[in-house]
Amino acid sequence: MSLNTKFIPLAKPYNHKIKNITFVVSSFGNQNTTACAEDILFDMLQHKNQ
C-alpha cells in the first residue's frame, strides 16, 4: 500500500452540536483508492463483530 496519498476536500467542514458535544464534520476523497464509500461501509459492517 502506498503512503503517498492525496486527499481532496469534498465539502467544507461544519460544526454539529449534540447536547454539550460539538463535532466537526468534514469529508475528504482519496484519488488513489479503488474502493468507494459504500464498499468501505459494507466492509466495516462485515467485520464489526470479529
PDB file of N, CA and C in Angstrom:
ATOM      1  N   MET A   1       0.840  -1.175   0.000  1.00  0.00           N
ATOM      2  CA  MET A   1       0.000   0.000   0.000  1.00  0.00           C
ATOM      3  C   MET A   1       0.886   1.238   0.000  1.00  0.00           C
ATOM      4  N   SER A   2       0.584   2.153  -0.852  1.00  0.00           N
ATOM      5  CA  SER A   2       1.370   3.369  -0.954  1.00  0.00           C
ATOM      6  C   SER A   2       0.954   4.368   0.119  1.00  0.00           C
ATOM      7  N   LEU A   3       1.937   5.043   0.694  1.00  0.00           N
ATOM      8  CA  LEU A   3       1.634   6.071   1.675  1.00  0.00           C
ATOM      9  C   LEU A   3       1.535   7.450   1.037  1.00  0.00           C
ATOM     10  N   ASN A   4       1.816   7.547  -0.247  1.00  0.00           N
ATOM     11  CA  ASN A   4       1.693   8.813  -0.960  1.00  0.00           C
ATOM     12  C   ASN A   4       0.264   8.963  -1.463  1.00  0.00           C
ATOM     13  N   THR A   5      -0.586   9.481  -0.612  1.00  0.00           N
ATOM     14  CA  THR A   5      -1.973   9.658  -0.985  1.00  0.00           C
ATOM     15  C   THR A   5      -2.296  11.140  -1.053  1.00  0.00           C
ATOM     16  N   LYS A   6      -3.267  11.470  -1.871  1.00  0.00           N
ATOM     17  CA  LYS A   6      -3.689  12.854  -1.994  1.00  0.00           C
ATOM     18  C   LYS A   6      -5.159  12.920  -1.610  1.00  0.00           C
ATOM     19  N   PHE A   7      -5.449  13.662  -0.563  1.00  0.00           N
ATOM     20  CA  PHE A   7      -6.814  13.831  -0.094  1.00  0.00           C
ATOM     21  C   PHE A   7      -7.339  15.172  -0.578  1.00  0.00           C
ATOM     22  N   ILE A   8      -8.523  15.157  -1.163  1.00  0.00           N
ATOM     23  CA  ILE A   8      -9.146  16.392  -1.623  1.00  0.00           C
ATOM     24  C   ILE A   8     -10.428  16.625  -0.838  1.00  0.00           C
ATOM     25  N   PRO A   9     -10.690  17.852  -0.408  1.00  0.00           N
ATOM     26  CA  PRO A   9     -11.915  18.105   0.328  1.00  0.00           C
ATOM     27  C   PRO A   9     -13.136  17.972  -0.571  1.00  0.00           C
ATOM     28  N   LEU A  10     -14.159  17.280  -0.093  1.00  0.00           N
ATOM     29  CA  LEU A  10     -15.402  17.129  -0.837  1.00  0.00           C
ATOM     30  C   LEU A  10     -16.441  18.143  -0.390  1.00  0.00           C
ATOM     31  N   ALA A  11     -16.311  18.616   0.824  1.00  0.00           N
ATOM     32  CA  ALA A  11     -17.249  19.607   1.356  1.00  0.00           C
ATOM     33  C   ALA A  11     -16.539  20.430   2.417  1.00  0.00           C
ATOM     34  N   LYS A  12     -17.020  21.626   2.629  1.00  0.00           N
ATOM     35  CA  LYS A  12     -16.448  22.482   3.656  1.00  0.00           C
ATOM     36  C   LYS A  12     -16.843  21.939   5.034  1.00  0.00           C
ATOM     37  N   PRO A  13     -15.881  21.823   5.968  1.00  0.00           N
ATOM     38  CA  PRO A  13     -16.215  21.335   7.309  1.00  0.00           C
ATOM     39  C   PRO A  13     -17.246  22.234   7.987  1.00  0.00           C
ATOM     40  N   TYR A  14     -18.093  21.610   8.806  1.00  0.00           N
ATOM     41  CA  TYR A  14     -19.083  22.375   9.556  1.00  0.00           C
ATOM     42  C   TYR A  14     -19.235  21.785  10.954  1.00  0.00           C
ATOM     43  N   ASN A  15     -19.707  22.588  11.876  1.00  0.00           N
ATOM     44  CA  ASN A  15     -19.916  22.152  13.252  1.00  0.00           C
ATOM     45  C   ASN A  15     -21.321  21.589  13.414  1.00  0.00           C
ATOM     46  N   HIS A  16     -21.418  20.502  14.191  1.00  0.00           N
ATOM     47  CA  HIS A  16     -22.708  19.902  14.506  1.00  0.00           C
ATOM     48  C   HIS A  16     -22.718  19.638  16.004  1.00  0.00           C
ATOM     49  N   LYS A  17     -23.636  20.267  16.718  1.00  0.00           N
ATOM     50  CA  LYS A  17     -23.665  20.154  18.172  1.00  0.00           C
ATOM     51  C   LYS A  17     -24.781  19.217  18.616  1.00  0.00           C
ATOM     52  N   ILE A  18     -24.423  18.276  19.504  1.00  0.00           N
ATOM     53  CA  ILE A  18     -25.382  17.380  20.144  1.00  0.00           C
ATOM     54  C   ILE A  18     -25.181  17.543  21.644  1.00  0.00           C
ATOM     55  N   LYS A  19     -26.161  18.155  22.286  1.00  0.00           N
ATOM     56  CA  LYS A  19     -26.102  18.494  23.721  1.00  0.00           C
ATOM     57  C   LYS A  19     -24.846  19.314  23.996  1.00  0.00           C
ATOM     58  N   ASN A  20     -23.893  18.797  24.788  1.00  0.00           N
ATOM     59  CA  ASN A  20     -22.699  19.564  25.147  1.00  0.00           C
ATOM     60  C   ASN A  20     -21.486  19.235  24.285  1.00  0.00           C
ATOM     61  N   ILE A  21     -21.665  18.418  23.267  1.00  0.00           N
ATOM     62  CA  ILE A  21     -20.538  17.993  22.428  1.00  0.00           C
ATOM     63  C   ILE A  21     -20.687  18.601  21.043  1.00  0.00           C
ATOM     64  N   THR A  22     -19.613  19.215  20.561  1.00  0.00           N
ATOM     65  CA  THR A  22     -19.604  19.782  19.217  1.00  0.00           C
ATOM     66  C   THR A  22     -18.683  18.938  18.338  1.00  0.00           C
ATOM     67  N   PHE A  23     -19.237  18.418  17.254  1.00  0.00           N
ATOM     68  CA  PHE A  23     -18.480  17.632  16.293  1.00  0.00           C
ATOM     69  C   PHE A  23     -18.131  18.510  15.096  1.00  0.00           C
ATOM     70  N   VAL A  24     -16.943  18.321  14.546  1.00  0.00           N
ATOM     71  CA  VAL A  24     -16.575  18.985  13.310  1.00  0.00           C
ATOM     72  C   VAL A  24     -16.689  17.928  12.213  1.00  0.00           C
ATOM     73  N   VAL A  25     -17.636  18.121  11.320  1.00  0.00           N
ATOM     74  CA  VAL A  25     -17.920  17.146  10.275  1.00  0.00           C
ATOM     75  C   VAL A  25     -17.215  17.598   9.004  1.00  0.00           C
ATOM     76  N   SER A  26     -16.434  16.698   8.435  1.00  0.00           N
ATOM     77  CA  SER A  26     -15.733  17.003   7.189  1.00  0.00           C
ATOM     78  C   SER A  26     -15.717  15.758   6.306  1.00  0.00           C
ATOM     79  N   SER A  27     -15.437  15.951   5.053  1.00  0.00           N
ATOM     80  CA  SER A  27     -15.343  14.813   4.141  1.00  0.00           C
ATOM     81  C   SER A  27     -14.188  15.043   3.183  1.00  0.00           C
ATOM     82  N   PHE A  28     -13.460  13.969   2.916  1.00  0.00           N
ATOM     83  CA  PHE A  28     -12.316  14.038   2.019  1.00  0.00           C
ATOM     84  C   PHE A  28     -12.346  12.838   1.081  1.00  0.00           C
ATOM     85  N   GLY A  29     -11.868  13.025  -0.122  1.00  0.00           N
ATOM     86  CA  GLY A  29     -11.744  11.943  -1.075  1.00  0.00           C
ATOM     87  C   GLY A  29     -10.287  11.601  -1.285  1.00  0.00           C
ATOM     88  N   ASN A  30     -10.019  10.355  -1.572  1.00  0.00           N
ATOM     89  CA  ASN A  30      -8.668   9.883  -1.824  1.00  0.00           C
ATOM     90  C   ASN A  30      -8.603   9.426  -3.273  1.00  0.00           C
ATOM     91  N   GLN A  31      -7.819  10.118  -4.080  1.00  0.00           N
ATOM     92  CA  GLN A  31      -7.735   9.798  -5.507  1.00  0.00           C
ATOM     93  C   GLN A  31      -6.991   8.499  -5.784  1.00  0.00           C
ATOM     94  N   ASN A  32      -6.311   7.949  -4.800  1.00  0.00           N
ATOM     95  CA  ASN A  32      -5.524   6.735  -5.011  1.00  0.00           C
ATOM     96  C   ASN A  32      -6.254   5.460  -4.608  1.00  0.00           C
ATOM     97  N   THR A  33      -7.494   5.558  -4.192  1.00  0.00           N
ATOM     98  CA  THR A  33      -8.207   4.374  -3.723  1.00  0.00           C
ATOM     99  C   THR A  33      -9.000   3.723  -4.855  1.00  0.00           C
ATOM    100  N   THR A  34      -9.307   2.450  -4.658  1.00  0.00           N
ATOM    101  CA  THR A  34     -10.146   1.741  -5.625  1.00  0.00           C
ATOM    102  C   THR A  34     -11.508   1.402  -5.035  1.00  0.00           C
ATOM    103  N   ALA A  35     -11.685   1.681  -3.728  1.00  0.00           N
ATOM    104  CA  ALA A  35     -12.945   1.367  -3.058  1.00  0.00           C
ATOM    105  C   ALA A  35     -13.796   2.631  -2.917  1.00  0.00           C
ATOM    106  N   CYS A  36     -15.081   2.471  -3.139  1.00  0.00           N
ATOM    107  CA  CYS A  36     -15.990   3.607  -2.949  1.00  0.00           C
ATOM    108  C   CYS A  36     -16.484   3.589  -1.496  1.00  0.00           C
ATOM    109  N   ALA A  37     -17.185   4.622  -1.090  1.00  0.00           N
ATOM    110  CA  ALA A  37     -17.661   4.732   0.288  1.00  0.00           C
ATOM    111  C   ALA A  37     -18.552   3.558   0.674  1.00  0.00           C
ATOM    112  N   GLU A  38     -19.410   3.126  -0.246  1.00  0.00           N
ATOM    113  CA  GLU A  38     -20.299   2.003   0.047  1.00  0.00           C
ATOM    114  C   GLU A  38     -19.519   0.731   0.324  1.00  0.00           C
ATOM    115  N   ASP A  39     -18.450   0.487  -0.434  1.00  0.00           N
ATOM    116  CA  ASP A  39     -17.607  -0.697  -0.219  1.00  0.00           C
ATOM    117  C   ASP A  39     -16.953  -0.661   1.165  1.00  0.00           C
ATOM    118  N   ILE A  40     -16.477   0.508   1.550  1.00  0.00           N
ATOM    119  CA  ILE A  40     -15.808   0.647   2.846  1.00  0.00           C
ATOM    120  C   ILE A  40     -16.803   0.429   3.981  1.00  0.00           C
ATOM    121  N   LEU A  41     -17.996   1.012   3.876  1.00  0.00           N
ATOM    122  CA  LEU A  41     -19.014   0.824   4.911  1.00  0.00           C
ATOM    123  C   LEU A  41     -19.453  -0.630   5.013  1.00  0.00           C
ATOM    124  N   PHE A  42     -19.636  -1.290   3.880  1.00  0.00           N
ATOM    125  CA  PHE A  42     -20.018  -2.692   3.879  1.00  0.00           C
ATOM    126  C   PHE A  42     -18.942  -3.541   4.542  1.00  0.00           C
ATOM    127  N   ASP A  43     -17.682  -3.266   4.252  1.00  0.00           N
ATOM    128  CA  ASP A  43     -16.572  -3.993   4.855  1.00  0.00           C
ATOM    129  C   ASP A  43     -16.530  -3.769   6.365  1.00  0.00           C
ATOM    130  N   MET A  44     -16.770  -2.536   6.810  1.00  0.00           N
ATOM    131  CA  MET A  44     -16.796  -2.245   8.245  1.00  0.00           C
ATOM    132  C   MET A  44     -17.913  -3.011   8.941  1.00  0.00           C
ATOM    133  N   LEU A  45     -19.088  -3.069   8.309  1.00  0.00           N
ATOM    134  CA  LEU A  45     -20.208  -3.801   8.907  1.00  0.00           C
ATOM    135  C   LEU A  45     -19.940  -5.301   8.972  1.00  0.00           C
ATOM    136  N   GLN A  46     -19.302  -5.842   7.947  1.00  0.00           N
ATOM    137  CA  GLN A  46     -18.987  -7.266   7.936  1.00  0.00           C
ATOM    138  C   GLN A  46     -18.014  -7.639   9.049  1.00  0.00           C
ATOM    139  N   HIS A  47     -17.062  -6.764   9.348  1.00  0.00           N
ATOM    140  CA  HIS A  47     -16.013  -7.074  10.323  1.00  0.00           C
ATOM    141  C   HIS A  47     -16.286  -6.464  11.693  1.00  0.00           C
ATOM    142  N   LYS A  48     -17.484  -5.939  11.901  1.00  0.00           N
ATOM    143  CA  LYS A  48     -17.826  -5.263  13.146  1.00  0.00           C
ATOM    144  C   LYS A  48     -17.703  -6.170  14.366  1.00  0.00           C
ATOM    145  N   ASN A  49     -18.143  -7.400  14.262  1.00  0.00           N
ATOM    146  CA  ASN A  49     -18.170  -8.296  15.421  1.00  0.00           C
ATOM    147  C   ASN A  49     -17.033  -9.305  15.428  1.00  0.00           C
ATOM    148  N   GLN A  50     -16.018  -9.087  14.670  1.00  0.00           N
ATOM    149  CA  GLN A  50     -14.916 -10.054  14.627  1.00  0.00           C
ATOM    150  C   GLN A  50     -13.791  -9.640  15.520  1.00  0.00           C
TER     151      GLN A  50
END
